[in-house]
Short mmCIF file of C-alpha atoms in Angstrom, two decimals:
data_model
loop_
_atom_site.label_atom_id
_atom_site.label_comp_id
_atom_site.label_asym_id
_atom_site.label_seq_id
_atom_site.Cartn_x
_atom_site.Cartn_y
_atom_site.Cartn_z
CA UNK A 7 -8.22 -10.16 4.05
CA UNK A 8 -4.29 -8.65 5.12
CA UNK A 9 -1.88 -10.09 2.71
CA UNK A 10 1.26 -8.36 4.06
CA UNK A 11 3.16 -10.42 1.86
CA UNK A 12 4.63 -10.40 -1.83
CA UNK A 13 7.08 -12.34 -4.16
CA UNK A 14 8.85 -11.65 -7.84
CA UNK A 15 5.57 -11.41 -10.40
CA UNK A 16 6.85 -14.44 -12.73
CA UNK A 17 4.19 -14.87 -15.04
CA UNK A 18 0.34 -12.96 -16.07
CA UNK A 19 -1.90 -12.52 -13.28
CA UNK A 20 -4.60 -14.34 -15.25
CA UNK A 21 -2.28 -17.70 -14.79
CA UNK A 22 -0.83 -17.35 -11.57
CA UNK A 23 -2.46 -19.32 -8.91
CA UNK A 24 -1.52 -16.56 -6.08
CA UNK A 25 -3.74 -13.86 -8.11
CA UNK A 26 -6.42 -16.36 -8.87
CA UNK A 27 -6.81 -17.18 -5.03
CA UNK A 28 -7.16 -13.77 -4.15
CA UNK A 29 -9.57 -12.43 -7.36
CA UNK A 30 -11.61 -16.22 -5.99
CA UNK A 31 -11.93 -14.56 -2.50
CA UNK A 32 -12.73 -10.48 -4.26
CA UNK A 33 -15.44 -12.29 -6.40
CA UNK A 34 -16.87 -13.78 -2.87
CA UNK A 35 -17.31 -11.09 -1.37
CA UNK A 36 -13.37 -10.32 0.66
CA UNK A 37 -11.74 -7.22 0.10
CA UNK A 38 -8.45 -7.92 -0.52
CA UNK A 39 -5.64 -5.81 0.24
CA UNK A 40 -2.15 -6.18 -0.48
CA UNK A 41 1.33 -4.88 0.35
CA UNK A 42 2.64 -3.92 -3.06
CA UNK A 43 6.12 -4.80 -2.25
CA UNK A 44 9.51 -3.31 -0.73
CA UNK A 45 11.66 -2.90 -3.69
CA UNK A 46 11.58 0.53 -4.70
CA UNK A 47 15.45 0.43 -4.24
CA UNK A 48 16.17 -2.84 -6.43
CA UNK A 49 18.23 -1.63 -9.90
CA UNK A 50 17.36 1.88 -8.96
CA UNK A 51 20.06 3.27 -11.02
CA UNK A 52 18.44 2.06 -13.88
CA UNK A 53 14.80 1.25 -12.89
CA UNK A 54 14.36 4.48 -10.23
CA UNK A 55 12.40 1.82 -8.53
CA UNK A 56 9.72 1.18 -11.31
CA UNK A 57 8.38 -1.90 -12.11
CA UNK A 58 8.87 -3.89 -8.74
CA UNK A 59 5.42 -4.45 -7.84
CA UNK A 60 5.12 -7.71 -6.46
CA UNK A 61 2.68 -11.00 -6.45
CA UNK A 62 -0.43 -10.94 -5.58
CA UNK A 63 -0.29 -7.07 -5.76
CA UNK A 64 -0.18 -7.18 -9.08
CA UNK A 65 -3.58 -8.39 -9.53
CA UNK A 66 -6.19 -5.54 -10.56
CA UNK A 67 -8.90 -6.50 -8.57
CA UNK A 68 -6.88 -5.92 -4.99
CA UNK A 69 -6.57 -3.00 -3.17
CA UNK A 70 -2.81 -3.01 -3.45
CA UNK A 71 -0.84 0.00 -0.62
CA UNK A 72 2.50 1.30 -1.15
CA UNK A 73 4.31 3.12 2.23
CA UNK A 74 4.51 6.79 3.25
CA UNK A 75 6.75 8.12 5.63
CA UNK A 76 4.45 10.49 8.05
CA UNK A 77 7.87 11.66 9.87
CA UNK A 78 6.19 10.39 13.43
CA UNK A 79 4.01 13.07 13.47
CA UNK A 80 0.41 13.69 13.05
CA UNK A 81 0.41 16.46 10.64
CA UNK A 82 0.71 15.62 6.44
CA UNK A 83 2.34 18.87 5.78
CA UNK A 84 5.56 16.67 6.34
CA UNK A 85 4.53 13.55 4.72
CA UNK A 86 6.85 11.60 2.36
CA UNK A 87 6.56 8.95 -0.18
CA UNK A 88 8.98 6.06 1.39
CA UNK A 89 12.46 5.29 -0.84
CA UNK A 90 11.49 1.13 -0.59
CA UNK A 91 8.18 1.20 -1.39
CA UNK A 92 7.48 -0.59 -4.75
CA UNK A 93 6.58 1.09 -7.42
CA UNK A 94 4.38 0.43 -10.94
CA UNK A 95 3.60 -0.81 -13.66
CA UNK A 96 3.46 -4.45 -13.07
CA UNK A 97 5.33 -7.18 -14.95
CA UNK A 98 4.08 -8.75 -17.80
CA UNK A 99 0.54 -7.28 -17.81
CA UNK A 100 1.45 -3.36 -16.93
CA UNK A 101 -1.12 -2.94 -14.34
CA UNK A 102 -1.41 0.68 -12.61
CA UNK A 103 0.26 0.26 -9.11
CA UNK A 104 -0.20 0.69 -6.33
CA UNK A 105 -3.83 2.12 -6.10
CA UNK A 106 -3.24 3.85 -2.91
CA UNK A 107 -0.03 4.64 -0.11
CA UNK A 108 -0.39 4.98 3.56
CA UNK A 109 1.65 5.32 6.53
CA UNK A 110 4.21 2.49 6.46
CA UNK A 111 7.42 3.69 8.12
CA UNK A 112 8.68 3.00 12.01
CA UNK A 113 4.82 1.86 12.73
CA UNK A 114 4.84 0.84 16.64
CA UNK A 115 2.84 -2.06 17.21
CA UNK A 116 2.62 -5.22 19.60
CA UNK A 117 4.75 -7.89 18.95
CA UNK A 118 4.67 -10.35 22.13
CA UNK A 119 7.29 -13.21 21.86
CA UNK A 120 7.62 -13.60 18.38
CA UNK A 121 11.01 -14.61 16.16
CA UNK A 122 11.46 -10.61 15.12
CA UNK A 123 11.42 -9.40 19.02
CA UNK A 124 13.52 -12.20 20.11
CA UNK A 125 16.39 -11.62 17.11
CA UNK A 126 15.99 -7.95 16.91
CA UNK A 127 15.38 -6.51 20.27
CA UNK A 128 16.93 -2.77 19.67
CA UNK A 129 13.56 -2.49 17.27
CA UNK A 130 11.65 -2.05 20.66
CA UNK A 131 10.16 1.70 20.87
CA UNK A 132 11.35 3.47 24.06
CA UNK A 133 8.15 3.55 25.97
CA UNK A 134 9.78 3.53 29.86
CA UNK A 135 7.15 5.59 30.77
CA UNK A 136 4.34 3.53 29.96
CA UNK A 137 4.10 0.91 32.81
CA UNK A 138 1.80 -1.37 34.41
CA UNK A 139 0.77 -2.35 38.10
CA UNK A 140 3.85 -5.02 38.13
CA UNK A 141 6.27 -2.38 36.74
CA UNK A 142 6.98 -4.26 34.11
CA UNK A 143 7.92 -2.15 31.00
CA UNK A 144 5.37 -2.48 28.27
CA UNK A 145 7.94 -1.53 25.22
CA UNK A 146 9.09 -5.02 26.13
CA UNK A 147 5.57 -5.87 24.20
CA UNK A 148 5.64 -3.31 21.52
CA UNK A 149 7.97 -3.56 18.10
CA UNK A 150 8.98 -1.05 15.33
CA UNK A 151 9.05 -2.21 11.55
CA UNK A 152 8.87 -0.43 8.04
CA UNK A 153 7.40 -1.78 4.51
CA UNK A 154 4.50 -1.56 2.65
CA UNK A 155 3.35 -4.58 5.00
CA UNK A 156 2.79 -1.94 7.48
CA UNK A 157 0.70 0.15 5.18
CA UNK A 158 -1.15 -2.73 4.14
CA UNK A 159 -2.41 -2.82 7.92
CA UNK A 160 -3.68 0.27 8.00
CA UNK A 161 -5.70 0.09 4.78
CA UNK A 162 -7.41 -3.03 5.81
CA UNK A 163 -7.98 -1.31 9.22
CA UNK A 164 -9.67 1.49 7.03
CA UNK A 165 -11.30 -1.28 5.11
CA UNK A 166 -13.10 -2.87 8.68
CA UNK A 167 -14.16 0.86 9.45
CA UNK A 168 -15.65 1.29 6.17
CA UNK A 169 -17.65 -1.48 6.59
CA UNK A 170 -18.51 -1.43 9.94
CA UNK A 171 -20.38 2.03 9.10
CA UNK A 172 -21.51 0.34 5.91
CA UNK A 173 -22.19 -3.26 6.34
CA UNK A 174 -23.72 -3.71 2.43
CA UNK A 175 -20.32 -1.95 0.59
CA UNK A 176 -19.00 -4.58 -1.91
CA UNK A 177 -15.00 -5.16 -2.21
CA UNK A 178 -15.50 -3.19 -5.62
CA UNK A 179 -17.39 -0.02 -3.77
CA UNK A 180 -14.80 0.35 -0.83
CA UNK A 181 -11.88 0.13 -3.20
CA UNK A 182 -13.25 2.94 -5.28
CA UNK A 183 -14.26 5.00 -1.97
CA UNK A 184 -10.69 4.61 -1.09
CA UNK A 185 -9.22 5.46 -4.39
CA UNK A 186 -11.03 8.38 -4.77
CA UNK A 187 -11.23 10.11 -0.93
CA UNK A 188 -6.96 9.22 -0.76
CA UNK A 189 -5.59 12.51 -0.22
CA UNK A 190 -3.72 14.08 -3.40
CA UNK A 191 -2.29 17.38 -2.70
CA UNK A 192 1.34 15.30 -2.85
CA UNK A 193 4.48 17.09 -3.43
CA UNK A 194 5.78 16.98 -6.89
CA UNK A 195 9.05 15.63 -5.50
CA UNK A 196 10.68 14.46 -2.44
CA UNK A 197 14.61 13.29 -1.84
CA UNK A 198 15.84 10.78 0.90
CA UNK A 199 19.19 9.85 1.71
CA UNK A 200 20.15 6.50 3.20
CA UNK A 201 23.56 4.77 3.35
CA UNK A 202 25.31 7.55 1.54
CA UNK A 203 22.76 6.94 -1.74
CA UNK A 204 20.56 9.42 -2.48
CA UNK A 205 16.77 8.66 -3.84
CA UNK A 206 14.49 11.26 -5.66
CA UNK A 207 11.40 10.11 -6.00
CA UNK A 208 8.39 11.32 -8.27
CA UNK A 209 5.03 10.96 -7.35
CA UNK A 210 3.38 9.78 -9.80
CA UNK A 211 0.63 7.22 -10.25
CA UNK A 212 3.37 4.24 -10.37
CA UNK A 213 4.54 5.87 -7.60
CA UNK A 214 1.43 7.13 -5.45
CA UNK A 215 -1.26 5.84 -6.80
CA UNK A 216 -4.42 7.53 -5.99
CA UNK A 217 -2.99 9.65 -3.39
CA UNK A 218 -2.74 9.29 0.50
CA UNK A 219 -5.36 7.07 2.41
CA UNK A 220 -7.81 9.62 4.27
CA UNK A 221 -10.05 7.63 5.96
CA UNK A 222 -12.30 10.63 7.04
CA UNK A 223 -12.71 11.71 3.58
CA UNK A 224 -13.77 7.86 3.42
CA UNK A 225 -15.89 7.46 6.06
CA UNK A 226 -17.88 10.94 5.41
CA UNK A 227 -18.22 10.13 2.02
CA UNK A 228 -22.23 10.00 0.48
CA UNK A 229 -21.31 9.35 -3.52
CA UNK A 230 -21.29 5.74 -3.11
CA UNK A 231 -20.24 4.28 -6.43
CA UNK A 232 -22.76 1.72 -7.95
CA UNK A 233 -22.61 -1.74 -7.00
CA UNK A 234 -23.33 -2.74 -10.31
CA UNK A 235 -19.30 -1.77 -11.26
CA UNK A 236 -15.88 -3.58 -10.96
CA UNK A 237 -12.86 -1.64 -9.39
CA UNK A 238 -10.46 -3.08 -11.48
CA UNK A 239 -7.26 -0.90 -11.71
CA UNK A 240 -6.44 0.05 -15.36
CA UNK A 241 -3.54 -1.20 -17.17
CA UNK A 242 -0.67 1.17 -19.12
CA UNK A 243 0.43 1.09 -22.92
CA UNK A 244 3.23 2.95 -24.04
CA UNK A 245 2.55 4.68 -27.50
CA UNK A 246 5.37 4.97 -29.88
CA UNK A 247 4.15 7.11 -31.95
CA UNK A 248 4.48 10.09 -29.09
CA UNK A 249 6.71 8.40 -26.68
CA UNK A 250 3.54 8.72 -23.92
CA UNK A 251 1.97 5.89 -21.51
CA UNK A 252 -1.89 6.23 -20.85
CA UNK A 253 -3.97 4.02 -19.06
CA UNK A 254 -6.61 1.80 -20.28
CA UNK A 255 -9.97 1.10 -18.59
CA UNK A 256 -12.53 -1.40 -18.88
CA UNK A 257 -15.71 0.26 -19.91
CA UNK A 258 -17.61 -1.88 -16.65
CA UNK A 259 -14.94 -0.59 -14.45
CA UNK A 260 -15.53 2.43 -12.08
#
């Protein structure tokens, strides 16, 4: 299940009927995955982004994706962590999010006679050269967007191919397969500029999450976790007494 959607977190997860629909679809058997949200920008002065996960993405039983900028090309060396992309802990209940990123930025993808491609035509990719038997350019059927709704995509693609090679793998075992394939050898920092305002962003496991989804790494894998285990994605507590955050984790949890 794609939820490319999100909205402000205004209460617990365990109360709010968004989370409860989607843990009521994990528990059946539907991985869930979720954008985490577009408002790594919101109160950045203050915030730096943190905290602006958003509902149901907040849950810890979803696979929840931030966005990564792959710079149009196919190589990670040039790879960075999007400005927008929300970042963790979660409201209210400090869950650790997102639990994964993947490419989210200027994704080309069809779009045929929908409300964004009629309003917004200039977000059509210049594909001239790609034509058909009538002539008829086919960037007139193709769209470019950005967000962690993007990202989302590509997870649950991952998600399908997982279980396509894999038909048995539980919403608890792919999330952890995910999780811990992603791709982590992340720069410490990256900077983008955009309308004159300049963003530094760390990465971090608010920020990150697990790392970079790597679906070979995913698909070759052989330590399949137990079945037997949840996936749930720890929750932070800040510690006065040293000024740190760790995570807790359920002893049942992978």
């Amino acid at each position: 299940m794609n939820l490319s959607l999100g909205r402000p977190v205004y209460e617990t997860y365990k109360l709010d009927p968004l989370c409860q629909a989607v843990e009521a679809a994990w528990k059946a058997g539907i991985v869930v995955v979720v954008a985490a949200g577009n408002d790594g920008r919101t109160n950045y002065a203050t915030l730096n982004g943190y905290g602006t996960i958003t509902a149901p993405g907040n849950d810890p039983y979803v696979i929840t994706v931030g966005a990564m900028n792959t710079k149009g090309t196919p190589d990670r060396s040039d790879d960075v962590m999007t400005s927008y992309s929300s970042k963790g802990p979660t409201a209210i209940d400090h869950i650790v999010k997102p639990d994964l990123v993947a490419p989210g930025n200027r994704v080309v993808s069809l779009q045929t006679g929908g409300y964004l491609q009629k309003s917004y035509p200039g977000n059509r990719p210049a594909f001239s050269y790609y034509q058909n038997t009538t002539s008829t350019n086919l960037s007139d059927k193709y769209f470019i967007l950005s967000g962690t709704s993007m990202a989302t995509a590509v997870v649950s693609g991952g998600t399908a191919l997982l279980i396509q090679k894999n038909p048995t793998l539980t919403p608890n075992q792919v999330k952890a397969l995910l999780m811990k394939t992603a791709y982590k050898n992340l720069p410490g920092y990256s900077s983008v500029t955009d309308a004159g305002v300049t963003y530094t962003i760390q990465y971090d496991a608010f920020t990150v999450g697990t790392g970079d989804l790597d679906m070979q790494a995913a698909t070759s894998a052989i330590d399949i976790p137990p079945s037997s285990m949840s996936a749930l994605s720890p929750a932070a507590t800040y510690d006065t007494n040293c000024g740190c955050v760790y995570f807790v984790q359920d002893s049942s949890t992978l």
